Amino acid sequence: MRKTWKITTLVCFIMTLIILGVGVVFLYSDYQLYRFFKSIDKGEWTETKEYYDNLTPSQQQTANAHMEGYAQELCREYANGERTYQEVTASFDAINSLDNTEELYNRRITEINYNELKGAVEALYKANTTFDTDGAVKAKNRIDDVQKRMDTATKEKLLIQMLNDKYQDYLDCKIDRNKIDAFIAVVSNMTYYEAHNYAVVISTNVACVENYRGIYNQYQTMLTEQKFFDILDTYDTVYAGIDPADTVYRGRFQELYQTTFYDGMDYYQTKLDNLIAASDGEAAVALMKEIEARYGTAFDLDAAKNQLAAEWQKTYLQIAMNYEAILQTEFSKTSEGTYIFENEYQRLRPDSMLLYDIDKNGVAELFLFNSKEATEENTECFAFTYADGSYVYLGYVNILSFCTDSNIIALPSEFGRDFAEEHVLLRFTGNSLEQKKYTKKDGETYIVDNAEVTDAEFLTAQTSIVDHANNQRPSIMDYVDISDYESYILAY
């Protein structure tokens, strides 16, 4: 029993020694690192280099891993006034005595100088804005002290960075126009060429920002006045001029646009319904044209158009949308039409249209023509009317003049001849054009309705043809481009 106790005691003693030994090893390792960082803390760069070289590779890895955090703590202590500038730069000089620490050293020293210079500049512009003379003197002295630590290039760089940071504060609505202007004035007066020029740039940017922020306020007023079109007309241009970094006002403008867009839709829908209910077709069509210009297909106008359009107008809308296919169908029904399609259509392909009520019955006839082929004397047209619930193709007509009655003075509907001395009086019957009178002068030969007559009889016939002419023909009247067919037809 006693032997067993002695063995147990020995084993415990040995284990205790082992544990103590390991503890000593760990304590020694931690002490080596402590001594290393303590030398940095004191700014003893020769000791720092010596202690670092005496660390094991593993300890050096540990030291390197903690270097960034230690440097950050030094900056924090300096910012809180726990260290002087001389103390903190001495510590960073100690860090810089080591290999591969130049980037860390430059970055953190720059950070310290930046914050110190920024604080001094802010103190100066605050003193200036509060008319604190003593504060301004102290701030200027502080600026002078900080500037002595840096070369000109570094000072220029830090001042420009300060301007950018302060400008971003302004964009983020953390400071107002007066404060950013005061800050810019301080930097501008520091007589550094690049920083001064950059201050001018920032000042210009601020003016631009103030401009579109002012427009935003105007838009808010216009919203209450329901001037939705006016906002939509200028919004894209204004929004494109917003500084990309101004996320606050970019968001505000986007919200305003959504409100304008959808409140405007409700407002103009109600206004359009009221115009249609009041049978004010002209105003309704004008409003629809404005709506389409801003909203495009996002605003459904089909119901309004159906309410607004008479059946004949709906028919003409279909013709205008599909005029080439409809003309080709009509051409195929007659030999004259086939000839036109094969020989004349490329020349006469319509680009314009006119509505004209020949018989004054409230339903206009539709004339399609090529404005480039029209002359001062005549207009070659393809004519349509509406009867019995559908369109009627009246045919090709070479119009000289409409008449005050239900007639048209035209040239013969033939091609390849000189019609200078020929006239045809066409009577509109409601669904067709019928030849009522024909005259021709060929030298000393006079013809009326294919019969030779005397010159006196010819003059009488000619007079009867031109007696009711109003000297109006499609190409000299208020015609429109065929692409504008919808508003033109609905507004008639």
Short mmCIF file of C-alpha atoms in Angstrom, two decimals:
data_model
loop_
_atom_site.label_atom_id
_atom_site.label_comp_id
_atom_site.label_asym_id
_atom_site.label_seq_id
_atom_site.Cartn_x
_atom_site.Cartn_y
_atom_site.Cartn_z
CA MET A 1 0.00 0.00 0.00
CA ARG A 2 2.79 2.43 0.98
CA LYS A 3 4.65 1.64 -2.27
CA THR A 4 1.56 2.40 -4.31
CA TRP A 5 1.14 5.73 -2.54
CA LYS A 6 4.72 6.74 -3.26
CA ILE A 7 4.34 5.91 -6.94
CA THR A 8 1.14 7.90 -7.14
CA THR A 9 2.82 10.84 -5.43
CA LEU A 10 5.75 10.67 -7.84
CA VAL A 11 3.49 10.56 -10.85
CA CYS A 12 1.54 13.60 -9.60
CA PHE A 13 4.79 15.47 -9.00
CA ILE A 14 6.02 14.69 -12.48
CA MET A 15 2.69 15.75 -14.04
CA THR A 16 2.79 18.98 -12.07
CA LEU A 17 6.27 19.72 -13.40
CA ILE A 18 5.11 18.98 -16.93
CA ILE A 19 2.10 21.29 -16.62
CA LEU A 20 4.22 24.04 -15.13
CA GLY A 21 6.75 23.62 -17.93
CA VAL A 22 4.12 23.96 -20.62
CA GLY A 23 2.72 27.00 -18.88
CA VAL A 24 6.14 28.58 -18.78
CA VAL A 25 6.51 27.93 -22.51
CA PHE A 26 3.16 29.61 -23.26
CA LEU A 27 3.86 32.47 -20.91
CA TYR A 28 7.25 33.02 -22.48
CA SER A 29 5.73 32.98 -25.97
CA ASP A 30 3.07 35.51 -24.98
CA TYR A 31 5.67 37.65 -23.27
CA GLN A 32 7.77 37.76 -26.44
CA LEU A 33 4.76 39.05 -28.39
CA TYR A 34 3.84 41.45 -25.60
CA ARG A 35 7.34 42.88 -25.56
CA PHE A 36 7.22 43.28 -29.36
CA PHE A 37 3.93 45.21 -29.36
CA LYS A 38 5.03 47.19 -26.31
CA SER A 39 8.04 48.45 -28.25
CA ILE A 40 5.67 49.64 -31.00
CA ASP A 41 3.51 51.28 -28.39
CA LYS A 42 6.51 53.23 -27.12
CA GLY A 43 7.68 54.08 -30.64
CA GLU A 44 11.07 52.37 -30.14
CA TRP A 45 11.64 51.27 -33.69
CA THR A 46 15.11 49.76 -33.05
CA GLU A 47 13.68 47.54 -30.31
CA THR A 48 10.70 46.69 -32.50
CA LYS A 49 12.96 45.39 -35.26
CA GLU A 50 15.11 43.46 -32.78
CA TYR A 51 12.16 41.88 -30.96
CA TYR A 52 10.47 40.95 -34.24
CA ASP A 53 13.61 39.22 -35.53
CA ASN A 54 13.79 37.18 -32.29
CA LEU A 55 10.24 35.87 -32.70
CA THR A 56 9.74 32.36 -34.04
CA PRO A 57 8.18 32.04 -37.51
CA SER A 58 4.91 31.07 -35.83
CA GLN A 59 5.07 34.10 -33.54
CA GLN A 60 5.86 36.37 -36.50
CA GLN A 61 2.77 35.04 -38.27
CA THR A 62 0.72 35.85 -35.18
CA ALA A 63 2.24 39.33 -34.98
CA ASN A 64 1.54 39.98 -38.66
CA ALA A 65 -2.05 38.78 -38.29
CA HIS A 66 -2.68 41.27 -35.48
CA MET A 67 -0.82 44.20 -37.07
CA GLU A 68 -3.82 45.63 -38.94
CA GLY A 69 -6.01 45.57 -35.87
CA TYR A 70 -3.27 47.11 -33.75
CA ALA A 71 -2.79 49.91 -36.28
CA GLN A 72 -6.53 50.54 -36.29
CA GLU A 73 -6.49 50.79 -32.50
CA LEU A 74 -3.66 53.34 -32.67
CA CYS A 75 -5.75 55.47 -35.02
CA ARG A 76 -8.77 55.19 -32.74
CA GLU A 77 -6.75 56.28 -29.69
CA TYR A 78 -5.39 59.25 -31.65
CA ALA A 79 -8.87 60.23 -32.83
CA ASN A 80 -10.11 60.08 -29.22
CA GLY A 81 -7.26 62.25 -27.97
CA GLU A 82 -5.56 59.43 -26.05
CA ARG A 83 -2.37 59.85 -28.07
CA THR A 84 -0.64 62.89 -29.50
CA TYR A 85 0.35 63.13 -33.13
CA GLN A 86 4.02 62.64 -32.15
CA GLU A 87 3.19 59.50 -30.16
CA VAL A 88 1.08 57.86 -32.82
CA THR A 89 3.51 58.64 -35.67
CA ALA A 90 6.38 57.26 -33.56
CA SER A 91 4.43 54.02 -33.19
CA PHE A 92 3.81 53.88 -36.92
CA ASP A 93 7.51 54.58 -37.58
CA ALA A 94 8.24 51.53 -35.44
CA ILE A 95 5.82 49.46 -37.53
CA ASN A 96 7.42 50.79 -40.69
CA SER A 97 10.83 49.49 -39.53
CA LEU A 98 9.57 46.00 -40.36
CA ASP A 99 9.52 44.45 -43.81
CA ASN A 100 6.28 44.50 -45.85
CA THR A 101 4.57 47.14 -43.72
CA GLU A 102 4.95 50.16 -46.01
CA GLU A 103 1.43 49.90 -47.41
CA LEU A 104 -0.08 49.68 -43.92
CA TYR A 105 2.07 52.57 -42.72
CA ASN A 106 1.19 54.85 -45.65
CA ARG A 107 -2.50 54.06 -45.47
CA ARG A 108 -2.85 54.66 -41.74
CA ILE A 109 -0.63 57.76 -41.62
CA THR A 110 -2.67 59.17 -44.51
CA GLU A 111 -5.85 58.37 -42.58
CA ILE A 112 -4.53 60.21 -39.51
CA ASN A 113 -3.46 63.23 -41.53
CA TYR A 114 -6.73 63.25 -43.42
CA ASN A 115 -8.87 63.21 -40.29
CA GLU A 116 -6.67 65.84 -38.65
CA LEU A 117 -6.79 68.14 -41.68
CA LYS A 118 -10.50 67.54 -42.19
CA GLY A 119 -11.20 68.39 -38.56
CA ALA A 120 -9.18 71.58 -38.85
CA VAL A 121 -10.90 72.65 -42.08
CA GLU A 122 -14.32 71.87 -40.63
CA ALA A 123 -13.44 73.87 -37.52
CA LEU A 124 -12.47 76.81 -39.74
CA TYR A 125 -15.62 76.79 -41.86
CA LYS A 126 -17.72 76.39 -38.70
CA ALA A 127 -15.94 79.37 -37.13
CA ASN A 128 -16.47 81.38 -40.31
CA THR A 129 -20.18 80.62 -40.42
CA THR A 130 -20.65 81.49 -36.74
CA PHE A 131 -18.41 84.58 -36.92
CA ASP A 132 -16.11 83.07 -34.27
CA THR A 133 -12.89 85.07 -34.78
CA ASP A 134 -10.86 83.28 -32.10
CA GLY A 135 -12.05 79.91 -33.35
CA ALA A 136 -11.04 80.83 -36.89
CA VAL A 137 -7.52 81.78 -35.76
CA LYS A 138 -7.10 78.53 -33.84
CA ALA A 139 -8.40 76.51 -36.78
CA LYS A 140 -6.01 78.23 -39.20
CA ASN A 141 -3.08 77.54 -36.88
CA ARG A 142 -4.17 73.93 -36.63
CA ILE A 143 -4.36 73.69 -40.42
CA ASP A 144 -0.86 75.13 -40.72
CA ASP A 145 0.48 72.57 -38.23
CA VAL A 146 -1.11 69.67 -40.08
CA GLN A 147 0.05 70.88 -43.48
CA LYS A 148 3.67 70.97 -42.32
CA ARG A 149 3.57 67.19 -41.97
CA MET A 150 2.78 66.59 -45.66
CA ASP A 151 4.15 67.40 -49.06
CA THR A 152 2.07 69.41 -51.52
CA ALA A 153 0.89 66.39 -53.53
CA THR A 154 -0.39 64.68 -50.40
CA LYS A 155 -2.17 67.84 -49.25
CA GLU A 156 -3.78 68.25 -52.67
CA LYS A 157 -4.94 64.64 -52.60
CA LEU A 158 -6.41 64.89 -49.10
CA LEU A 159 -8.17 68.18 -49.80
CA ILE A 160 -9.76 66.73 -52.94
CA GLN A 161 -10.84 63.68 -50.96
CA MET A 162 -12.34 66.00 -48.33
CA LEU A 163 -14.28 67.86 -51.00
CA ASN A 164 -15.65 64.59 -52.34
CA ASP A 165 -16.64 63.39 -48.86
CA LYS A 166 -18.30 66.68 -47.97
CA TYR A 167 -20.07 66.75 -51.34
CA GLN A 168 -21.41 63.26 -50.67
CA ASP A 169 -22.65 64.45 -47.26
CA TYR A 170 -24.45 67.21 -49.13
CA LEU A 171 -25.95 64.75 -51.62
CA ASP A 172 -27.07 62.55 -48.72
CA CYS A 173 -28.84 65.59 -47.22
CA LYS A 174 -26.63 65.50 -44.12
CA ILE A 175 -25.61 69.13 -44.67
CA ASP A 176 -27.32 71.97 -46.49
CA ARG A 177 -26.23 74.34 -49.27
CA ASN A 178 -24.82 76.91 -46.87
CA LYS A 179 -22.50 74.42 -45.19
CA ILE A 180 -21.14 72.90 -48.39
CA ASP A 181 -20.57 76.40 -49.80
CA ALA A 182 -18.69 77.45 -46.66
CA PHE A 183 -16.53 74.33 -46.82
CA ILE A 184 -15.76 74.92 -50.50
CA ALA A 185 -14.79 78.52 -49.72
CA VAL A 186 -12.27 77.37 -47.09
CA VAL A 187 -10.61 74.90 -49.46
CA SER A 188 -10.61 77.40 -52.33
CA ASN A 189 -8.69 79.88 -50.18
CA MET A 190 -5.94 77.40 -49.32
CA THR A 191 -4.16 78.26 -52.59
CA TYR A 192 -3.43 74.75 -53.78
CA TYR A 193 -3.86 74.71 -57.53
CA GLU A 194 -5.48 71.30 -58.00
CA ALA A 195 -7.63 71.53 -54.87
CA HIS A 196 -8.74 75.06 -55.80
CA ASN A 197 -9.74 73.95 -59.29
CA TYR A 198 -11.53 70.93 -57.91
CA ALA A 199 -13.40 73.17 -55.47
CA VAL A 200 -14.68 75.09 -58.50
CA VAL A 201 -15.88 71.81 -60.02
CA ILE A 202 -17.67 70.83 -56.81
CA SER A 203 -19.22 74.29 -56.59
CA THR A 204 -20.54 73.89 -60.14
CA ASN A 205 -21.93 70.47 -59.24
CA VAL A 206 -23.67 71.92 -56.21
CA ALA A 207 -25.31 74.56 -58.41
CA CYS A 208 -26.59 71.79 -60.72
CA VAL A 209 -27.90 69.82 -57.76
CA GLU A 210 -29.68 72.87 -56.40
CA ASN A 211 -31.24 73.38 -59.81
CA TYR A 212 -32.80 69.94 -60.12
CA ARG A 213 -33.78 69.92 -56.45
CA GLY A 214 -35.55 73.20 -57.13
CA ILE A 215 -37.31 71.57 -60.09
CA TYR A 216 -38.36 68.74 -57.79
CA ASN A 217 -40.08 71.29 -55.56
CA GLN A 218 -41.73 72.81 -58.64
CA TYR A 219 -42.95 69.36 -59.66
CA GLN A 220 -44.55 68.92 -56.25
CA THR A 221 -46.50 72.13 -56.80
CA MET A 222 -47.44 71.05 -60.33
CA LEU A 223 -48.75 67.76 -58.95
CA THR A 224 -51.18 69.59 -56.72
CA GLU A 225 -52.21 71.69 -59.74
CA GLN A 226 -52.71 68.48 -61.80
CA LYS A 227 -50.23 69.57 -64.48
CA PHE A 228 -49.28 65.98 -65.22
CA PHE A 229 -48.43 66.51 -68.90
CA ASP A 230 -46.01 69.32 -68.05
CA ILE A 231 -44.13 67.06 -65.63
CA LEU A 232 -44.01 64.12 -68.03
CA ASP A 233 -42.77 66.36 -70.86
CA THR A 234 -39.65 67.43 -68.95
CA TYR A 235 -39.06 64.57 -66.52
CA ASP A 236 -36.64 62.48 -68.59
CA THR A 237 -34.35 65.43 -69.28
CA VAL A 238 -34.32 66.51 -65.64
CA TYR A 239 -33.78 62.98 -64.34
CA ALA A 240 -30.87 62.43 -66.72
CA GLY A 241 -29.14 65.42 -65.13
CA ILE A 242 -29.30 64.06 -61.58
CA ASP A 243 -25.91 63.20 -60.09
CA PRO A 244 -25.68 59.37 -60.00
CA ALA A 245 -24.36 59.65 -56.44
CA ASP A 246 -27.46 61.57 -55.33
CA THR A 247 -29.41 58.46 -54.35
CA VAL A 248 -31.73 60.47 -52.10
CA TYR A 249 -33.13 62.64 -54.89
CA ARG A 250 -32.97 59.93 -57.52
CA GLY A 251 -35.33 57.98 -55.29
CA ARG A 252 -37.54 61.00 -54.70
CA PHE A 253 -37.80 61.73 -58.42
CA GLN A 254 -38.67 58.11 -59.17
CA GLU A 255 -41.45 58.15 -56.60
CA LEU A 256 -42.72 61.45 -57.99
CA TYR A 257 -42.75 60.00 -61.52
CA GLN A 258 -44.83 57.01 -60.43
CA THR A 259 -47.31 59.32 -58.73
CA THR A 260 -47.46 61.59 -61.77
CA PHE A 261 -47.86 58.72 -64.21
CA TYR A 262 -50.71 56.91 -62.47
CA ASP A 263 -52.52 59.90 -60.98
CA GLY A 264 -52.31 61.46 -64.43
CA MET A 265 -53.90 58.40 -66.02
CA ASP A 266 -56.87 58.64 -63.65
CA TYR A 267 -57.17 62.38 -64.16
CA TYR A 268 -57.07 62.29 -67.98
CA GLN A 269 -59.40 59.30 -68.18
CA THR A 270 -62.01 61.24 -66.24
CA LYS A 271 -61.43 64.34 -68.37
CA LEU A 272 -61.74 62.29 -71.58
CA ASP A 273 -64.95 60.61 -70.40
CA ASN A 274 -66.45 64.02 -69.64
CA LEU A 275 -65.56 65.36 -73.11
CA ILE A 276 -67.13 62.35 -74.81
CA ALA A 277 -70.24 62.63 -72.64
CA ALA A 278 -70.49 66.29 -73.69
CA SER A 279 -70.14 65.26 -77.37
CA ASP A 280 -67.06 67.47 -77.70
CA GLY A 281 -65.35 65.20 -80.20
CA GLU A 282 -62.76 67.71 -81.35
CA ALA A 283 -61.50 68.34 -77.82
CA ALA A 284 -61.61 64.62 -77.02
CA VAL A 285 -59.50 63.77 -80.06
CA ALA A 286 -57.00 66.51 -79.20
CA LEU A 287 -56.74 65.14 -75.65
CA MET A 288 -56.29 61.57 -76.89
CA LYS A 289 -53.47 62.71 -79.13
CA GLU A 290 -51.72 64.30 -76.14
CA ILE A 291 -52.32 61.21 -74.01
CA GLU A 292 -50.81 58.93 -76.65
CA ALA A 293 -47.77 61.17 -76.95
CA ARG A 294 -47.00 60.72 -73.23
CA TYR A 295 -48.41 57.32 -72.35
CA GLY A 296 -48.22 55.33 -75.57
CA THR A 297 -49.87 51.94 -75.27
CA ALA A 298 -49.91 52.13 -71.46
CA PHE A 299 -53.13 54.15 -71.71
CA ASP A 300 -55.94 52.13 -73.32
CA LEU A 301 -57.90 54.47 -75.58
CA ASP A 302 -59.80 51.87 -77.59
CA ALA A 303 -63.02 52.25 -75.63
CA ALA A 304 -62.93 56.03 -75.97
CA LYS A 305 -62.28 55.82 -79.70
CA ASN A 306 -65.21 53.45 -80.19
CA GLN A 307 -67.48 55.80 -78.29
CA LEU A 308 -66.26 58.77 -80.25
CA ALA A 309 -66.30 57.39 -83.79
CA ALA A 310 -69.31 57.09 -86.08
CA GLU A 311 -69.62 53.90 -88.11
CA TRP A 312 -68.30 55.56 -91.24
CA GLN A 313 -65.29 56.84 -89.31
CA LYS A 314 -64.56 53.36 -87.97
CA THR A 315 -64.71 52.09 -91.55
CA TYR A 316 -62.30 54.75 -92.77
CA LEU A 317 -59.96 53.95 -89.90
CA GLN A 318 -59.79 50.40 -91.19
CA ILE A 319 -59.12 51.63 -94.73
CA ALA A 320 -56.32 53.91 -93.54
CA MET A 321 -54.72 51.09 -91.57
CA ASN A 322 -54.89 48.66 -94.51
CA TYR A 323 -55.15 50.89 -97.56
CA GLU A 324 -52.58 49.05 -99.69
CA ALA A 325 -54.25 45.67 -99.29
CA ILE A 326 -57.71 47.20 -99.85
CA LEU A 327 -56.58 49.06 -102.98
CA GLN A 328 -54.99 45.94 -104.42
CA THR A 329 -58.24 44.05 -103.85
CA GLU A 330 -60.22 46.77 -105.64
CA PHE A 331 -57.69 47.01 -108.48
CA SER A 332 -58.07 43.31 -109.18
CA LYS A 333 -61.79 43.71 -109.93
CA THR A 334 -61.40 45.74 -113.16
CA SER A 335 -59.07 45.95 -116.13
CA GLU A 336 -58.49 49.63 -115.39
CA GLY A 337 -57.50 48.74 -111.83
CA THR A 338 -55.15 46.01 -113.04
CA TYR A 339 -53.47 48.50 -115.36
CA ILE A 340 -53.07 51.02 -112.53
CA PHE A 341 -51.57 48.41 -110.20
CA GLU A 342 -49.12 47.12 -112.80
CA ASN A 343 -48.09 50.43 -114.36
CA GLU A 344 -49.01 53.44 -112.23
CA TYR A 345 -49.26 52.42 -108.59
CA GLN A 346 -45.61 52.93 -107.66
CA ARG A 347 -45.95 56.51 -108.85
CA LEU A 348 -49.34 57.04 -107.22
CA ARG A 349 -48.75 55.16 -103.95
CA PRO A 350 -50.64 57.27 -101.37
CA ASP A 351 -48.82 59.23 -98.67
CA SER A 352 -51.64 61.68 -97.86
CA MET A 353 -55.37 61.74 -97.23
CA LEU A 354 -58.29 64.16 -97.31
CA LEU A 355 -61.84 63.93 -95.99
CA TYR A 356 -64.34 65.97 -97.99
CA ASP A 357 -68.13 65.72 -97.86
CA ILE A 358 -69.10 66.03 -101.52
CA ASP A 359 -72.89 65.93 -101.09
CA LYS A 360 -72.92 67.59 -97.65
CA ASN A 361 -74.84 64.73 -96.02
CA GLY A 362 -72.62 64.53 -92.94
CA VAL A 363 -70.60 61.55 -94.18
CA ALA A 364 -67.32 62.61 -95.74
CA GLU A 365 -65.67 60.90 -98.68
CA LEU A 366 -62.10 59.69 -98.35
CA PHE A 367 -59.41 60.62 -100.88
CA LEU A 368 -55.97 58.99 -100.83
CA PHE A 369 -53.22 60.47 -102.99
CA ASN A 370 -49.50 60.99 -103.48
CA SER A 371 -48.75 64.59 -102.57
CA LYS A 372 -45.50 64.54 -104.55
CA GLU A 373 -47.37 63.74 -107.77
CA ALA A 374 -49.96 66.48 -107.33
CA THR A 375 -49.63 69.59 -109.50
CA GLU A 376 -51.04 73.09 -109.22
CA GLU A 377 -53.88 72.11 -111.56
CA ASN A 378 -54.90 68.56 -110.61
CA THR A 379 -54.67 65.79 -108.00
CA GLU A 380 -54.79 62.09 -108.88
CA CYS A 381 -56.74 60.28 -106.14
CA PHE A 382 -58.21 56.97 -105.07
CA ALA A 383 -61.67 57.79 -103.69
CA PHE A 384 -63.92 56.01 -101.18
CA THR A 385 -67.32 56.67 -99.64
CA TYR A 386 -69.43 54.95 -97.00
CA ALA A 387 -72.84 53.51 -97.82
CA ASP A 388 -75.08 50.75 -96.48
CA GLY A 389 -72.75 49.82 -93.62
CA SER A 390 -69.49 49.44 -95.55
CA TYR A 391 -67.04 51.32 -97.73
CA VAL A 392 -67.55 51.82 -101.45
CA TYR A 393 -64.55 52.25 -103.73
CA LEU A 394 -65.36 55.12 -106.10
CA GLY A 395 -62.26 54.53 -108.20
CA TYR A 396 -59.35 56.53 -109.58
CA VAL A 397 -60.21 60.23 -110.05
CA ASN A 398 -57.97 62.95 -111.49
CA ILE A 399 -59.56 65.97 -109.79
CA LEU A 400 -59.38 69.50 -111.15
CA SER A 401 -61.87 70.99 -108.70
CA PHE A 402 -64.68 70.16 -106.34
CA CYS A 403 -67.95 71.99 -106.94
CA THR A 404 -70.44 73.74 -104.70
CA ASP A 405 -73.01 71.11 -105.68
CA SER A 406 -72.45 67.34 -105.60
CA ASN A 407 -70.18 67.35 -108.62
CA ILE A 408 -66.47 67.03 -109.35
CA ILE A 409 -64.61 68.49 -112.30
CA ALA A 410 -61.98 66.02 -113.43
CA LEU A 411 -59.77 64.91 -116.25
CA PRO A 412 -60.61 61.67 -118.06
CA SER A 413 -59.50 58.61 -116.11
CA GLU A 414 -57.13 57.43 -118.80
CA PHE A 415 -53.34 57.37 -118.90
CA GLY A 416 -50.79 58.37 -121.53
CA ARG A 417 -52.73 61.19 -123.21
CA ASP A 418 -52.64 65.01 -123.01
CA PHE A 419 -55.87 66.14 -121.35
CA ALA A 420 -55.17 69.83 -121.57
CA GLU A 421 -58.37 70.50 -123.58
CA GLU A 422 -60.61 67.84 -121.97
CA HIS A 423 -62.91 68.11 -118.96
CA VAL A 424 -65.28 65.71 -117.27
CA LEU A 425 -68.09 66.66 -114.91
CA LEU A 426 -68.70 63.81 -112.47
CA ARG A 427 -71.88 63.63 -110.43
CA PHE A 428 -71.72 61.93 -107.04
CA THR A 429 -74.79 59.77 -106.56
CA GLY A 430 -74.09 58.72 -102.99
CA ASN A 431 -72.34 55.46 -103.83
CA SER A 432 -70.76 56.13 -107.23
CA LEU A 433 -69.33 58.79 -109.54
CA GLU A 434 -71.18 59.09 -112.85
CA GLN A 435 -70.11 61.09 -115.87
CA LYS A 436 -72.54 63.97 -116.33
CA LYS A 437 -70.81 66.02 -119.00
CA TYR A 438 -67.74 65.62 -121.17
CA THR A 439 -66.10 68.30 -123.33
CA LYS A 440 -63.10 68.25 -125.60
CA LYS A 441 -61.46 70.79 -127.88
CA ASP A 442 -59.19 69.33 -130.53
CA GLY A 443 -57.92 72.16 -132.75
CA GLU A 444 -61.02 73.62 -134.37
CA THR A 445 -63.10 70.55 -133.50
CA TYR A 446 -65.45 70.79 -130.51
CA ILE A 447 -66.91 67.73 -128.81
CA VAL A 448 -69.53 67.51 -126.10
CA ASP A 449 -70.49 64.07 -124.78
CA ASN A 450 -68.76 62.40 -127.73
CA ALA A 451 -70.76 64.44 -130.32
CA GLU A 452 -69.25 67.17 -132.49
CA VAL A 453 -70.77 70.59 -131.77
CA THR A 454 -70.30 74.23 -132.69
CA ASP A 455 -67.99 76.47 -130.79
CA ALA A 456 -70.98 78.21 -129.20
CA GLU A 457 -72.44 74.92 -128.00
CA PHE A 458 -69.02 73.92 -126.68
CA LEU A 459 -68.69 77.15 -124.69
CA THR A 460 -72.16 76.63 -123.22
CA ALA A 461 -71.23 73.10 -122.15
CA GLN A 462 -67.91 74.28 -120.73
CA THR A 463 -69.68 76.99 -118.79
CA SER A 464 -72.11 74.45 -117.33
CA ILE A 465 -69.15 72.38 -116.13
CA VAL A 466 -67.17 75.15 -114.46
CA ASP A 467 -70.22 77.11 -113.30
CA HIS A 468 -70.19 75.59 -109.78
CA ALA A 469 -66.44 75.01 -109.41
CA ASN A 470 -65.04 76.12 -106.05
CA ASN A 471 -61.43 75.79 -107.18
CA GLN A 472 -60.66 73.33 -104.37
CA ARG A 473 -58.88 70.02 -104.84
CA PRO A 474 -57.24 67.64 -102.33
CA SER A 475 -53.63 68.72 -102.75
CA ILE A 476 -54.35 72.39 -101.94
CA MET A 477 -56.74 71.71 -99.06
CA ASP A 478 -56.06 70.79 -95.41
CA TYR A 479 -54.95 67.24 -96.06
CA VAL A 480 -52.76 65.24 -93.68
CA ASP A 481 -50.02 62.67 -93.86
CA ILE A 482 -51.62 59.25 -94.00
CA SER A 483 -49.73 58.22 -90.85
CA ASP A 484 -51.84 60.76 -88.90
CA TYR A 485 -55.05 59.10 -89.99
CA GLU A 486 -56.49 58.28 -86.57
CA SER A 487 -56.68 61.71 -84.98
CA TYR A 488 -57.63 63.24 -88.34
CA ILE A 489 -60.56 60.91 -88.98
CA LEU A 490 -61.84 60.97 -85.40
CA ALA A 491 -61.66 64.76 -85.26
CA TYR A 492 -63.76 65.24 -88.42
#
